[in-house]
Short mmCIF file of C-alpha atoms in Angstrom, two decimals:
data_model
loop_
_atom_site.label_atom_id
_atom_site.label_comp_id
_atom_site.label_asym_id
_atom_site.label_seq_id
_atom_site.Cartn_x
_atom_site.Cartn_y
_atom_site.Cartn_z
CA UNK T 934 92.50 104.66 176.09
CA UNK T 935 95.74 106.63 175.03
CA UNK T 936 97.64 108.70 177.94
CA UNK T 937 99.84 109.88 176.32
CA UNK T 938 100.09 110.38 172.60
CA UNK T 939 103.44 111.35 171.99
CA UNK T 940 105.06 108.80 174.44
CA UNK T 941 102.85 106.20 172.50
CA UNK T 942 103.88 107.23 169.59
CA UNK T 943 107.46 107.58 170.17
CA UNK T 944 107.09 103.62 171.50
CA UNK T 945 105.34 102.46 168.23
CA UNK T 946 107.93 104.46 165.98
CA UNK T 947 110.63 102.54 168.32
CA UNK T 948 109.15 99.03 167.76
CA UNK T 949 108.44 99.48 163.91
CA UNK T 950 111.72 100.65 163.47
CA UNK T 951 113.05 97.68 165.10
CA UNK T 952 110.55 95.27 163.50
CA UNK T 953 111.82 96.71 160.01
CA UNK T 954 115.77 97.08 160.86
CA UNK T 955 116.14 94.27 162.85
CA UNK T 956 113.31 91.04 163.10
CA UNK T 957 112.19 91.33 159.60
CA UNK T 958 115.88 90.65 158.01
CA UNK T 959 116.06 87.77 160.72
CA UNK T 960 112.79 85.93 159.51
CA UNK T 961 115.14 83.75 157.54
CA UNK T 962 117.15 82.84 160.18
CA UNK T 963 114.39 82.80 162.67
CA UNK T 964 112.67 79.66 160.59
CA UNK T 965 115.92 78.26 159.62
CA UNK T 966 117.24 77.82 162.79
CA UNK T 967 114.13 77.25 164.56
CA UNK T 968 115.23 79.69 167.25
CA UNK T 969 115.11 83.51 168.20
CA UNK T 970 118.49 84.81 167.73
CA UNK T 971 120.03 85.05 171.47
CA UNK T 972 120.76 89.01 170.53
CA UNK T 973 117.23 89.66 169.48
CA UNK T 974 116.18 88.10 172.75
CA UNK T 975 118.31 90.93 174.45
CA UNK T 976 117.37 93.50 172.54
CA UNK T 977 113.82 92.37 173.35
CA UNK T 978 114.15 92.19 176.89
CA UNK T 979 115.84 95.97 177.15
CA UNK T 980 113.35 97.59 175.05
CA UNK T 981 110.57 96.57 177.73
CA UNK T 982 108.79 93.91 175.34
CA UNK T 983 108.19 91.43 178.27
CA UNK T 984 106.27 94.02 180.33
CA UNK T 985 104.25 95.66 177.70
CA UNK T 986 100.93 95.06 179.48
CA UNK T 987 102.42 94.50 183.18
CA UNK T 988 102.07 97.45 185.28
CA UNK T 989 105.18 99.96 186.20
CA UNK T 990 104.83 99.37 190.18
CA UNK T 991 106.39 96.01 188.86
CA UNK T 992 108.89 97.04 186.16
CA UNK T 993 106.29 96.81 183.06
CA UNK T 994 105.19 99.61 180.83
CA UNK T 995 101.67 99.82 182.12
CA UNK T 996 99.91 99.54 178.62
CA UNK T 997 96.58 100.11 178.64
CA UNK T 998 94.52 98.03 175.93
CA UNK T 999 94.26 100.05 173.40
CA UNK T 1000 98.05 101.18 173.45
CA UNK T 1001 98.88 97.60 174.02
CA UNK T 1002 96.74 96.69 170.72
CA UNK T 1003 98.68 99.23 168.61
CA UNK T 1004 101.69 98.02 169.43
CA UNK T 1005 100.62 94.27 168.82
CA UNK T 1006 100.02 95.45 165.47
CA UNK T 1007 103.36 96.45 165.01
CA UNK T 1008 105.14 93.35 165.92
CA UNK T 1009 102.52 91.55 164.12
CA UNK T 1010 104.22 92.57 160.95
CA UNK T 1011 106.94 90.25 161.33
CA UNK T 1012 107.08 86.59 162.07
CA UNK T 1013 104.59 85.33 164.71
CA UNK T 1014 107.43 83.53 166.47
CA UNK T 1015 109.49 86.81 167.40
CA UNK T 1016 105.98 87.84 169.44
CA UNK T 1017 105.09 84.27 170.76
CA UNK T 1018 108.52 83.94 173.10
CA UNK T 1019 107.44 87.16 175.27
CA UNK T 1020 103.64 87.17 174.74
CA UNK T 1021 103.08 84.76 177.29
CA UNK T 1022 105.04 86.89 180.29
CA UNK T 1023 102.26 89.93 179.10
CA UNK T 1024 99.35 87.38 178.92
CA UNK T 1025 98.50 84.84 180.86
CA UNK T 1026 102.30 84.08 182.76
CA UNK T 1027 101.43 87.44 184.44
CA UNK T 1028 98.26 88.45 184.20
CA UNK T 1029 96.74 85.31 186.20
CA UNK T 1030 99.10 86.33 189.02
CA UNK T 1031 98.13 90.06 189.11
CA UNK T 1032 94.13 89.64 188.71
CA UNK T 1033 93.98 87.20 191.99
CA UNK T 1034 97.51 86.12 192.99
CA UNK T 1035 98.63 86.92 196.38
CA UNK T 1036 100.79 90.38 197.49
CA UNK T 1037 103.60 87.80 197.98
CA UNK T 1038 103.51 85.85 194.34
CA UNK T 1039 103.22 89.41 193.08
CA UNK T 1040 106.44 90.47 194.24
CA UNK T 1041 108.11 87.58 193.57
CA UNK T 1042 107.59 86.86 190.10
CA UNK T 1043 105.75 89.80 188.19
CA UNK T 1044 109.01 92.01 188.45
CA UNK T 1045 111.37 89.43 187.11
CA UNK T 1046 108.56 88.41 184.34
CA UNK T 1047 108.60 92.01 183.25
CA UNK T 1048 112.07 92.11 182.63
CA UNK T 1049 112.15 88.76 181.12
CA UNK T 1050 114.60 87.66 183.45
CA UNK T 1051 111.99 84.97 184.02
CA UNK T 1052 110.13 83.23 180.49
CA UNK T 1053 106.56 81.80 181.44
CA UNK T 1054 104.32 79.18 180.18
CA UNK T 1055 100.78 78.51 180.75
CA UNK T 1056 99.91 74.74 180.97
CA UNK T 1057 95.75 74.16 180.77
CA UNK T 1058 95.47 71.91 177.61
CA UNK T 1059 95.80 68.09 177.93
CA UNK T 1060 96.26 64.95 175.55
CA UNK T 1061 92.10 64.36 176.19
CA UNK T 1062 91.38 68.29 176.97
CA UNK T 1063 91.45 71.42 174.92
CA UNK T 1064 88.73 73.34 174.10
CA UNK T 1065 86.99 71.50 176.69
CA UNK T 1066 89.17 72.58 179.45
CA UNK T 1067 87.26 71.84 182.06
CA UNK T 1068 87.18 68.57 181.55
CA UNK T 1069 91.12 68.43 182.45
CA UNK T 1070 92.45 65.71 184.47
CA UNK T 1071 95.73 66.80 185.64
CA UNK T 1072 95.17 66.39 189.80
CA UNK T 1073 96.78 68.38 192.76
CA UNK T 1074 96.54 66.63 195.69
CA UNK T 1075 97.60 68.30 199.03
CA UNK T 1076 100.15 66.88 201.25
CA UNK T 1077 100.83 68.66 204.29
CA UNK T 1078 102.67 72.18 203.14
CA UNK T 1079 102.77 71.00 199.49
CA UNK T 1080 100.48 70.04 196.51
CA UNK T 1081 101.43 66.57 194.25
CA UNK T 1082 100.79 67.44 191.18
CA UNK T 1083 100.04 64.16 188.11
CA UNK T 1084 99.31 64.84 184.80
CA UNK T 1085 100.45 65.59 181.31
CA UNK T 1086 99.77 69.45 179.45
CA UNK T 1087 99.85 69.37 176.04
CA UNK T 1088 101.34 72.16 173.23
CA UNK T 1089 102.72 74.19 175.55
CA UNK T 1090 103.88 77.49 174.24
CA UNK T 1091 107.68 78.31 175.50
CA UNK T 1092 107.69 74.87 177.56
CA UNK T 1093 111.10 73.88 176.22
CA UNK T 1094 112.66 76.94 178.24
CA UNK T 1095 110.20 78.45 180.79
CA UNK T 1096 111.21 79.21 184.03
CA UNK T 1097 107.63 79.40 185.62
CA UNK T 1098 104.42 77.83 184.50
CA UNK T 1099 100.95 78.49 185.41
CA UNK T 1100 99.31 74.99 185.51
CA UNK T 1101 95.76 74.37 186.10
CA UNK T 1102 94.93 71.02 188.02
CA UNK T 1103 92.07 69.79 189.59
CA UNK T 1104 91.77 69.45 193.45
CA UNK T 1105 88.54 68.50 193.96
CA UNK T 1106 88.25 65.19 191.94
CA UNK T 1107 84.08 65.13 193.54
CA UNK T 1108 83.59 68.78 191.71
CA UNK T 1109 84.04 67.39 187.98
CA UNK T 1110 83.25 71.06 186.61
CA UNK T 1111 85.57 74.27 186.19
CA UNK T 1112 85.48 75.18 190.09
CA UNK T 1113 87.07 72.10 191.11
CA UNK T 1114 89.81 73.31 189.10
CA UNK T 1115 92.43 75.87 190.65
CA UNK T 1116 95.83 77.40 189.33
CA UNK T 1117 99.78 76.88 190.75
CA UNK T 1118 102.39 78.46 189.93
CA UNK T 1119 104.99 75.77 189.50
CA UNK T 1120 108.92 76.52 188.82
CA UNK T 1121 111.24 74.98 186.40
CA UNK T 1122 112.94 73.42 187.98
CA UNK T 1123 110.23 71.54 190.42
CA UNK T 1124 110.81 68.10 191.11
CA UNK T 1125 108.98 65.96 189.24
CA UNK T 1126 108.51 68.27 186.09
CA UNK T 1127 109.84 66.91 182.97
CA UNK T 1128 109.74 68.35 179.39
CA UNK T 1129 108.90 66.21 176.02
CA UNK T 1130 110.63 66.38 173.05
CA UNK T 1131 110.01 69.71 171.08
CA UNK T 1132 107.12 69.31 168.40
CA UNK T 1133 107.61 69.58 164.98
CA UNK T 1134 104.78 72.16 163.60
CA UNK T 1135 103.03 73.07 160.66
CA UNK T 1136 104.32 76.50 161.24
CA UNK T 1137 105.96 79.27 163.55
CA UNK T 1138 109.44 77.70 163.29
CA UNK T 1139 110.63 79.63 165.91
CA UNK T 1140 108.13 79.16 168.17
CA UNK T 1141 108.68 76.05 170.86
CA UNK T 1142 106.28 73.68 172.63
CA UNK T 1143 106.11 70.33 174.01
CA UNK T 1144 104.25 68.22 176.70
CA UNK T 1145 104.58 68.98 180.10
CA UNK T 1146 104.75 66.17 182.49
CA UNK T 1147 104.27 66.12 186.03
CA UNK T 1148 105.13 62.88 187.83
CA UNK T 1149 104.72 63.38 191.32
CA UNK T 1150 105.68 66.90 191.39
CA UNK T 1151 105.76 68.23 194.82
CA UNK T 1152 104.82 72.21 194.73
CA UNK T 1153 104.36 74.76 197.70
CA UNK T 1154 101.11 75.20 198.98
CA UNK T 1155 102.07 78.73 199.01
CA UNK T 1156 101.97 78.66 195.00
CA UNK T 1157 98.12 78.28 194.59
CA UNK T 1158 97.58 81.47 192.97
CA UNK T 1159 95.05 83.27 195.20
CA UNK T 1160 96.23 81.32 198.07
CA UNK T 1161 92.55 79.34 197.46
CA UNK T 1162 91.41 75.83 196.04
CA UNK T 1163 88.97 76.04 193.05
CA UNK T 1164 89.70 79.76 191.95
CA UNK T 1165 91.70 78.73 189.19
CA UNK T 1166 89.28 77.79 186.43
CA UNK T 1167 87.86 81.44 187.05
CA UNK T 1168 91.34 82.89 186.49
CA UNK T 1169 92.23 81.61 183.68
CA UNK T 1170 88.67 83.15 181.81
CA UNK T 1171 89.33 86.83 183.65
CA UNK T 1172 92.45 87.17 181.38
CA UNK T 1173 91.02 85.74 178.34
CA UNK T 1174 89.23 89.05 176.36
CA UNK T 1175 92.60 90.71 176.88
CA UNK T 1176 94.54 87.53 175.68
CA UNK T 1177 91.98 87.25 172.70
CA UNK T 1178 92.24 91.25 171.50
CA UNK T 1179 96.13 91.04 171.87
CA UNK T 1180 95.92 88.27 169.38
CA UNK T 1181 93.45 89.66 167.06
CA UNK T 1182 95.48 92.43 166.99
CA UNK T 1183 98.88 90.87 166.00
CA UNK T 1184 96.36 89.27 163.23
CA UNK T 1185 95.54 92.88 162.03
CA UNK T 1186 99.69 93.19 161.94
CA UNK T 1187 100.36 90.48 159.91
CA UNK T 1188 97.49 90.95 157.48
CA UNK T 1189 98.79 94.15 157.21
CA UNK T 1190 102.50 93.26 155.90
CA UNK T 1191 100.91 90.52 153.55
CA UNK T 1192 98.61 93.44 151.81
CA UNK T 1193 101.93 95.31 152.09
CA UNK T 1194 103.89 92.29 150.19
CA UNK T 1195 101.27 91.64 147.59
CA UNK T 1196 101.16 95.49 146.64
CA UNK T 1197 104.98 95.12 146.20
CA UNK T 1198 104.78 91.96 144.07
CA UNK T 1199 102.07 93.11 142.17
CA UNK T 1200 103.46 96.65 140.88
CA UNK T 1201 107.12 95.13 139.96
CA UNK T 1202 105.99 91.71 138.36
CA UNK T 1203 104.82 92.23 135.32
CA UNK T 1204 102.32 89.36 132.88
CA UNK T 1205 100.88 90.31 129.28
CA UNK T 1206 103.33 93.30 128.96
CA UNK T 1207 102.23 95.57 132.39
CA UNK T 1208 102.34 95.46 136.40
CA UNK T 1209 99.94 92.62 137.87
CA UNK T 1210 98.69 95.29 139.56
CA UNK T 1211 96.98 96.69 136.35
CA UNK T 1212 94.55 93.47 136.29
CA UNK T 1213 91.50 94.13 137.81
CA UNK T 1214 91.23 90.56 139.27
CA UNK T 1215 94.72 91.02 141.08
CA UNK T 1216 93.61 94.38 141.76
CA UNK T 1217 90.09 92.63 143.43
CA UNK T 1218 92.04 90.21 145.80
CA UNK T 1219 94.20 93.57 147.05
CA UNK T 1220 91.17 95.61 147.61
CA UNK T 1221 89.60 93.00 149.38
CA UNK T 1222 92.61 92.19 151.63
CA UNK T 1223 92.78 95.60 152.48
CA UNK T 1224 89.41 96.22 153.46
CA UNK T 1225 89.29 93.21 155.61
CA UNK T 1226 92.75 94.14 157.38
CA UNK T 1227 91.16 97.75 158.28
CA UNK T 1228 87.73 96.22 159.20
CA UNK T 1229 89.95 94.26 161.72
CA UNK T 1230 91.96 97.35 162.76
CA UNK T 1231 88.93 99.39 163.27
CA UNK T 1232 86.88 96.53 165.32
CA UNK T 1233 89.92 95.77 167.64
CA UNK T 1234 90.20 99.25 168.49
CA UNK T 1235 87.01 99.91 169.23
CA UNK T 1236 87.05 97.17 171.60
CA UNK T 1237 90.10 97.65 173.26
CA UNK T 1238 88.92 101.30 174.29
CA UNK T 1239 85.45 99.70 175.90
CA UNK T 1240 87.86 97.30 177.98
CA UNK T 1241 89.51 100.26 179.24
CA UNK T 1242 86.46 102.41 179.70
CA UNK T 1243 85.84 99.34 182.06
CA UNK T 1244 82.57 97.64 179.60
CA UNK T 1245 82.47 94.00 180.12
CA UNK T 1246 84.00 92.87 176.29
CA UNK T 1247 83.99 89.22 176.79
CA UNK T 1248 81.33 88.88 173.50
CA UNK T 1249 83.27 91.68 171.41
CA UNK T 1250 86.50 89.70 172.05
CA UNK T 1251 85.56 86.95 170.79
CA UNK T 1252 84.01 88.68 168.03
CA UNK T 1253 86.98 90.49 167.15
CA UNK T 1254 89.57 86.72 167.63
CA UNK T 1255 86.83 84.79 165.28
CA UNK T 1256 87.32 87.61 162.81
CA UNK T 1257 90.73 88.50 162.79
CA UNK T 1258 91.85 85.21 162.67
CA UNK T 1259 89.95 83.75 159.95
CA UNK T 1260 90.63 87.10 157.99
CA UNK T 1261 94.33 87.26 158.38
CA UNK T 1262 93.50 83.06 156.65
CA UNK T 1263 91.82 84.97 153.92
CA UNK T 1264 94.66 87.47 153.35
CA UNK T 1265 97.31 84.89 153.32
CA UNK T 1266 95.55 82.73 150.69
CA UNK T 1267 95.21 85.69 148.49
CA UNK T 1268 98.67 87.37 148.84
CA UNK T 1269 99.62 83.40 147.75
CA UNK T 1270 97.67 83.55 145.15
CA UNK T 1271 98.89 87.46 144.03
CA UNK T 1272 102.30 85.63 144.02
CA UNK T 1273 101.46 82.80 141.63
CA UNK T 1274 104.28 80.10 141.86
CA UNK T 1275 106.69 82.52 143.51
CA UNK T 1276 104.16 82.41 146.52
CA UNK T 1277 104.43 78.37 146.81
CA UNK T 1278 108.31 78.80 147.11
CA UNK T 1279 110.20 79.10 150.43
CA UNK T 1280 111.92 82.54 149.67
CA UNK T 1281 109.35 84.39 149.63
CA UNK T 1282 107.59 86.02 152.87
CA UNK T 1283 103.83 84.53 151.88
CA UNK T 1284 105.16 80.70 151.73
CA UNK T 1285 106.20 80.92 155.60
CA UNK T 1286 102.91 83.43 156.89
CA UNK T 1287 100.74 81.29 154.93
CA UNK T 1288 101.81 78.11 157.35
CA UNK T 1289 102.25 80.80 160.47
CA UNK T 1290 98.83 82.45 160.37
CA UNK T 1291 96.84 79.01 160.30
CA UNK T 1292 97.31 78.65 164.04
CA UNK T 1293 95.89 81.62 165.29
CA UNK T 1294 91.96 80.23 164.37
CA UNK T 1295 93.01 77.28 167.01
CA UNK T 1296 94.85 78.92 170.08
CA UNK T 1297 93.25 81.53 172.39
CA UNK T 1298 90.16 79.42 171.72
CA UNK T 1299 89.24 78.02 168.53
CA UNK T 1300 86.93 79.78 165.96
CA UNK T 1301 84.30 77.30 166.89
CA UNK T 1302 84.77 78.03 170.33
CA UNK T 1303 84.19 81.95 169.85
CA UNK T 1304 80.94 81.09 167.71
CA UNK T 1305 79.85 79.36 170.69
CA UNK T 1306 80.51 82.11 173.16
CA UNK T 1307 79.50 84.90 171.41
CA UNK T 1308 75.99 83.10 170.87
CA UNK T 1309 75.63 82.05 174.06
CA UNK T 1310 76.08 85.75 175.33
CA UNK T 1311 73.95 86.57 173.15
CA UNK T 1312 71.11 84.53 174.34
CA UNK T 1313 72.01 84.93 177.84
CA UNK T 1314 71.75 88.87 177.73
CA UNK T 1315 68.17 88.29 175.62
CA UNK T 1316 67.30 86.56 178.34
#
């Protein structure tokens, strides 16, 4: 659902300018330095980018999905890691709290996530749980106006620096399932929360995590988000199909800039005396890059306007993250490929996306884990 089409597209021409003219000539330096630039965080923060999808009663833009997915697909042309330090505040950091968070967490800590005053991280998978989250072992146990909180959360996005983490425990250790599970919001600077070391990653230099460790950490009992026991579980799947189309959008994004690249490479580089790009087997892997970046495009959008229309799109999500994320794989092998040696070599675009864009088939839920959704939804609605 668009509002407002020339609002929308005076944001998207605002964001690819600044993609073009100021993240994409800081990729380098992004990966280099294993950090966002401290002035690109700024600039981030006052352009809005924190509260793309967080309502303006609380200081966000209000995005609806589809205006939120064509704007993921502009900042998916640039390096994943530029998106991943505000994504979470948009995702799950915010969305959690504003599906079934009380009037009070609200006010406290949506506002100051939209403005990134506040960076969030959400902490569900564990050293022995990940795409078997309900298994999790991390336990609250209450004591008197507080929770204790014992565990360790594993590959936490932004868990070097967050502020505020979402952290899903279990407080019903007789309810071994998902609804003895429920959801805190747990600050920084909680004692009893410690950080690990940051990991080193295949990819998304850039792009921090590390285990989160809670040894005895003593958190509000005002902090359970919903103000109820076993509600957390629940949460954490209401937010998924919008965490899932955001990311097969930013897929589409970067797809998109590595058909872009290729094109490039392939008219100016020249073998046997003309452009690559007169070879009809280079000329094969470009079409079929491009027509599985605009089969992504076309399938994200047209899920992102049933969300809004209010459909339930918990199968087409997953349809659309299985897809997009294997495809943008596909597209990255083949713009290596286009490249020939050049593409293997660390000065060139393709060398770092090809590493980036082999994480998004494992977070948001793995491929296999959307295979196994969208079949069971399938049977179930048979049924």
């Amino acid at each position: 659902m668009i509002r407002d089409t020339e609002l929308l597209d005076q944001l998207i021409d605002t964001i690819s300018r600044f993609v073009r003219e100021r993240l994409i000539p800081n990729e380098a330096r992004l990966a280099e330095d294993d950090a966002v630039p401290p002035e690109l965080l700024e600039e981030m923060k006052e352009m809005g980018l924190f509260g793309l999808s967080i309502p303006e009663e609380y200081g966000g833009l209000g995005l609806t999905m589809e205006e939120e997915a064509l704007v993921a697909m502009e900042i998916g042309k640039t390096s994943p890691a530029f998106r991943s330090v505000f994504g979470t505040n948009n995702g799950i950091g915010a969305q959690g709290i504003l599906i079934d968070g009380t009037p009070e967490q609200k006010a406290k800590y949506v506002p100051r996530l939209a403005t990134g005053e506040l960076l969030s991280s959400f902490c569900l998978t564990e050293p022995d749980s990940g795409s078997d989250a309900a298994s999790l072992r991390t336990t609250a146990v209450r004591d008197g106006d507080h929770y204790v909180l014992n565990g360790t959360k594993r590959y936490i996005t932004n868990g070097p620096e967050a502020d505020v983490f979402t952290v899903m425990a279990r407080t019903d250790p007789a309810n071994k399932g998902a609804g003895g599970i429920s959801a805190f919001i747990v600050d920084g600077d909680a004692p009893g929360l410690k950080r690990g070391p940051s990991d080193k990653k295949m990819g998304q230099k850039g792009a921090h995590t590390c285990d989160i460790i809670f040894e005895d950490c003593r958190v509000p009992a005002e902090n359970i988000i919903g103000g109820e026991e076993g509600k957390g579980f629940k949460t954490a799947m209401k937010v998924l199909d919008r965490g899932r189309l955001h990311i097969s959008a930013v897929c589409v994004g970067v797809a998109e800039r590595l058909v872009e690249e290729s094109l490039n490479y392939a008219i100016e580089r020249k073998q046997f005396g003309v452009p690559l790009a007169d070879h009809q087997l280079i000329q094969a892997m470009l079409a079929d890059s491009k027509t599985e970046a605009y089969a992504g495009r076309t399938m994200v959008l047209d899920a992102a306007r049933r969300k809004d229309d209010g459909e339930n799109v918990s199968t087409l999500a997953s349809c659309c993250k299985l897809f997009c994320a294997e495809m943008v794989g596909r597209v990255a092998d083949r713009a290596v490929q286009v490249h020939g040696g050049a593409g293997y070599m660390a000065e060139y675009a393709v060398e770092r996306f090809y590493r980036d864009v082999r994480l998004f088939r494992i977070y948001e839920g793995t491929t296999q884990i959307q295979q196994v959704v969208i079949a069971r939804n399938m049977v179930r609605e048979a049924n």
